[in-house]
Amino acid sequence: MWDHEIRAMASTHAIIAASVFMATVLPAALVPGFSVYGTHLLWIYATSGAVTAVSVAVFWLLGVTPPTKKHTLGYKLSRLLRSCLYFFLSCLFFHTVVVLYGAPLIESALETFSLAVLLTSLTTLRCLCVLGPNVQAWIRVFSRHGAMSVWDTCLQITVACTVVGAWVGAFPIPLDWDRPWQVWPVSCSLGAMIGFLTGLVAAPVWIHYHRKQLTYKCK
Amino acid sequence: MKGLPVLSLLLWMCAVYFVGIYLFVGGFLLVRLEVNRTSTCGDVLQPGEEPGDFCRAEPRFRRAVLLIIDALKIDFARFDPNNTEPKPYENKLPVLEETVSFRPSHGRLYPFRADPPTTTMQRIKGFTTGSLPTFVDVGNNFASSAILEDNLIHQFGQVGKRVVFMGDDTWENLFPKRFHRSLPFPSFNVKDLHTVDNGILQHLYTTMVGDDWDVLVAHFLGVDHCGHRFGPDHPAMADKLTQMDGVIRSVIDRLHNDTLLVVMGDHGMTDTGDHGGESQKETDAAIFLYSPSPLFPTPPSQSEPDVVPQTDLVPTLALLLGVPIPYSNVGQVLLPLFPSHGQTEGAVGVPSQLEALWINAKQVNRFLETYSGMAKDIPPESLSQLKDEFSRLSSEYLSTVREGRSPSPKLAASLQAYLTSVRDTCRATWARFNPLKMAAGLAILAFACLTCFILSELSLVLIRENGPGLKAPVVVALMMGGCVAAGQLLTQGYIETAWCLAAAALSSELLFLWRARRSRTVTVANNGSKAPKYTSWLTPRSLLVPPLLVPLLRCASLLSDSYVIAEGRAVTFLVFSLALYIPIHLNWDGLLLPPSHDPLKAAGLLPSAALSPSTVRKESSTLLGCLGLLIGSLYLSLSFHGCREEQGSCQPSPFLSPLSRLQDSQLKNLHYILSVCSLGLWTYLLRRCLRHYGNLNSSGGTVFTARWILPLLSVSLGLHWAVSATPEDSFRNLAELISLAQLALPRAAFFLLALGLLLIWLDPLTVFVKTRAPATARGPSLPPPRYRASTGISPQAELHHLIPQIYQRMRRSLDDGEVSGGGEADNRPAVEAYGLGTVYSAPLLLFCGLLGIGLLLLHPEGMALSFLLLLLEMGALLHIHASSTTLSGLHGTYTGGFYVPWTPIVLWSLAATQFFHATGHLPTFPSIQWSAAFVGFPDGHTGTILPASLVTLNTFASHILFAVGCPLLLFWPLVCEVRGNRGGRACGEEGEDAVMEMRLRENPQQFSSALLQLSTRYLFILGAQVFASVCAAAILRRHLMVWKVFAPKLMFEASGFLVSSLSLLIGVTLVLRVDVAVGRWFKRLIPDASR
Ligand SMILES: [Zn+2]
Ligand SMILES: [Zn+2]
């Protein structure tokens, strides 16, 4: 029924995953001393930058983003500005949540904020791309009957996978293994990234196998 | 309602849990009584000699060097020249083999068998006291681990020997200030292989060359830590053992002729490098004895012992160094070190083998007599056997000595046999895990958890049909218990209570489960519609929902030492996650936001909203606001945590230290004001809540408590803090008054607390009935009250109509802001009842509040803030639960019962654990707040029960509060119900709707089943945690951390469960008590009204 859309989604996800891969591998080749653990913040910035750029480009090209009603430049500009604002607010939101979850308040604020940026670029940015700067719609999407299109279902899956991945990533921190990936926030950002990649794979697969049950009443 | 079945089922459930815990703990935590006597030189141990002679004789050795290489397994010490490809741990100590083969009369190597538990601390205790230490040595001071029993170090000190110690700092804790000189090094970091060893090596040789020592103890930790970190089969172990080989060589080179060298391990290790249990790999260490002067009178022969028990070192060293054998020793002298009879000429000051055995046997017999007088854990028949044997041996020995004839070799052999049998008896009593008991305890606990779960699922059936009731399980339990007792009496001659209890508990559980299963199939057959409800609860899909996943994670976290150490934060993390899950889940179901007018609903895809958008908006904002409050208090509560010693860079909360210890007076005042403010806020919030629901109008005992005792209690607590915070020297002339106040204020608070609780218990009703129209005015001229319509049908029917009426009147009068409700005299019914809507929750809330202040009295002052957070979190949880119940539309379906879902119950139980940590407690013995025992008793106690219960109350304060308050979860959605309805519903239905807790009264069966379900669910979660920590202790009994982390955790978890379940029973009983009182109240009211 939506074979076309599923195929588009799969290829989009492949591109995004490839960009994550490139953002991990390319700097390692170019920047001396780059490694996922050692220069973790750099890795976070590289990957979140890559994911942001590629997602925006791909979704814009695909035209998933809901078409704006007005085509004036001013309106588009204000939309862009609002998107940027939401992006920043979402970073702050994630930062607060992570601190409330028990991250150190002051000592590693930069690390925590970097994690928040990563989480934002993996989750909120996708919301922005698919739904536009509309918080009401975001909240609506995350309900049982809230998905209005294949892309909404895909958004549900990837966001849930990313958040759960980051949550699970916090588990190894208290263990006394003294591994480099147990340092804050490595395990959480790795968890989020692994969850995100899992979501990228899982979303088309799940939608493909459940396409019979999925009925989007209003497009 | 049926109170009795609820209570009896709960009692039975708790009893089964207790039996499980008792059995496991009985098999796992070995308990032994410490004997506090010490041996002295004056002990008459040799017949015919003068007392006091013992220490004066010149000993065989003047000095001794004890090199303890932690975890020196016997396999490490042996040397096999034919082994061409040695593993990393083989053939690395050639020095031992060289000495043994080239100088056989100077040194020998034996396997050295430790007794379980094979942990370093217990082993050090073992080879210094000669006893068999267990985990709980009763008489031990929990606050410090210092050895109070008689021991070698003490005896060395008594005769003036200078003991110099270096190495593992465990010794410093065990023998504080006993050493002439001590150089302890931190032993905690297992990853650190070298700090301790290098520290010793820096000082060892210089000390040996010097002359200010008689006994030198050096405890190396590298081998043990290497085992824990890499396992024995690792090149690092080879390096470490080679280093030890060099150390032993250098020490041997520096020995004098009058010095004895003992190289030994305290225990072995398994193939993974761990220890703690009782497998031979863990118990068999090595001991190497050496002296530059000939040590062994005879060449190695057949009579060499195959293996030397670890306790044997104590009497041997004592006799060789000329000190009395420590009082509690059960070891026997190592015979090859002593000359046999007739060989004594060469050696000076050495008792012959027979003499040594006799001194030893006499000391052991004396200990046995003292011990059996104090404790009864040694079986009486083996005790009497031992006594007979000793008296026979002593008469034989004495006659031999008196007649001066050469003793028969048989005598020495039978003395040895006597000593061996004493040690074996003691070992059987003290130093053996009882795997059978542990397994039985585990099984009972596992079945108890299952039973509890099924009980909570079947609660309605149980209450309604008396389905698989309690009678049969109890009868079967009694029968089985009796049978086992009789069987034991017949076969063994005495009864072991534990096994009778085990049989009883297990049989009753199994019978209950079997009957529950049968009744389930019957129910399913009878009632097809109910089938999915009962068949679906054990599928993995329904078990892996977050509300059950979170307790599962929590239980799993108890199996890891890191998580137990970080428990406070881990639990907060889980609470936070589950709290966030509530709105997310509601949103997923589309219930969080008011339904927008979209075609979805028109198409009938969404369930038609039962609540108006404004109600939904209001409830959602309440929910989110309370979530914020909950998260805020969760986050703030993190700053009240204490610190374990394992958490290196942790700073304990500044609020944990009592005010009197603060130096800065400004800071002190600030802390005091903060504490008093939070105490005042606590009191105010409670009263505010009660007043809000109209519970403060009547004149009963509970209201008196709320009006007067609650404020008085807080005032006396505030004064008590002020008095105890005054520096001792500031008001000299008032010193007497202050000390009087320190005694009187807390006692007055205790008294007030007891009085308040008693009053609540005696008169729990907070209903104020107002008969506005006098009896004469109730003539036919007045319009009859609406409830009159049902007069004469039946009291029940009348009740149904009466209560909403009464309730409505009350609400309306409150809304008008007038307590008297004077403006509605006409056309209104004559009876008004204030506070009927919260008749169940008000006394419970007040009970919790009072109890909270009482428990706060036992804490440091700063904890008032934490207690306030606890109250706020409780309130937030209750409101979140109420709002989510309203939002998910469970209100409309009261025919289905008042069930409390898993999420709030799990949150409630996790919050109890979280506040255990947030009130400064930790599951370790050193962190117990002993000062609680002296609140109101500054001069100490005479008994032990009172201080113990005070400390228990202090330790488990949050467990108590949350367990007593648990039934509030059932009431709160009903209490908050009115808010939603008043906002949105049409006023026409209000007569039937807004009855709050009177709904429970209308559906007594569902009330009881919901109460039963709530309490069993709470018990299930607590029980699952106990089960998990029991599993942790059983599975990880070899773990490095078992005695430091898991065993204390088990004890705290088990006692927490005990306290929680008792408190839960108190809470449930209070609810039932209120129910009885309400029933009486209605009986009084209805005849009046229907007249
Ligand atoms: Zn050890
Ligand atoms: Zn060890």
Coordinates of C-alpha atoms in Angstrom, one line a residue, chain A residues 96-105 136 138-146 148 156 167-168 170-178 215 217-218, chain B residues 191 549-550 553 560-563 566 569 572-574 576-578 580 584-585 587-590 592-593 598-600 603 605-607 631-632 635 638:
Chain A
T96 CA 17.3 19.8 32.7
V97 CA 15.8 16.3 32.5
V98 CA 19.3 14.7 32.4
V99 CA 20.4 16.7 35.4
L100 CA 17.2 15.7 37.2
Y101 CA 18.0 12.1 36.4
G102 CA 21.2 12.5 38.4
A103 CA 23.8 14.0 36.1
P104 CA 26.3 16.3 38.0
L105 CA 24.9 19.8 38.1
Q136 CA 0.8 20.6 20.0
W138 CA 4.4 16.8 18.7
I139 CA 2.5 15.9 21.8
R140 CA -0.4 14.6 19.7
V141 CA 1.9 12.3 17.6
F142 CA 3.0 10.4 20.6
S143 CA -0.4 8.8 21.3
R144 CA -1.9 5.6 20.1
H145 CA -4.1 7.2 17.5
G146 CA -2.0 10.2 16.9
M148 CA -1.4 10.6 10.7
Q156 CA 7.3 7.5 17.1
W167 CA 18.0 5.7 29.3
V168 CA 19.5 2.2 29.1
A170 CA 22.9 5.2 32.0
F171 CA 22.8 1.7 33.6
P172 CA 26.5 0.8 33.3
I173 CA 27.7 4.1 34.9
P174 CA 27.7 2.9 38.5
L175 CA 29.4 -0.4 37.7
D176 CA 33.0 -0.6 38.9
W177 CA 34.6 -1.8 35.7
D178 CA 36.6 1.3 35.0
T215 CA -4.9 2.9 8.9
K217 CA -7.8 8.1 8.6
C218 CA -6.9 11.6 7.7
Chain B
K191 CA 42.6 -3.1 41.6
L549 CA 9.7 -3.8 34.6
V550 CA 10.9 -1.2 37.1
L553 CA 15.2 -3.8 37.4
S560 CA 25.3 -6.3 41.8
D561 CA 27.5 -4.8 44.5
S562 CA 28.0 -1.6 42.5
Y563 CA 24.2 -1.0 42.4
A566 CA 24.8 3.3 44.6
R569 CA 20.7 7.1 43.4
T572 CA 15.8 7.7 42.7
F573 CA 16.5 7.1 39.0
L574 CA 13.9 4.4 38.8
F576 CA 11.9 9.3 38.3
S577 CA 11.6 7.1 35.3
L578 CA 8.3 5.5 36.4
L580 CA 7.6 10.2 33.9
I584 CA 3.7 9.6 28.7
H585 CA 1.4 6.6 29.0
N587 CA -0.7 10.7 26.4
W588 CA -0.2 7.5 24.5
D589 CA -3.7 6.6 25.3
G590 CA -4.8 10.0 24.3
L592 CA -3.7 13.6 28.8
L593 CA -5.0 16.3 26.5
D598 CA -11.5 16.0 15.1
P599 CA -13.3 13.6 12.9
L600 CA -11.6 10.7 14.7
A603 CA -16.0 8.3 13.5
L605 CA -12.5 5.5 16.8
L606 CA -11.8 7.2 20.1
P607 CA -13.7 6.3 23.2
I631 CA 10.5 15.5 40.7
G632 CA 11.6 18.5 42.7
Y635 CA 16.0 15.9 43.3
L638 CA 19.4 13.5 46.8

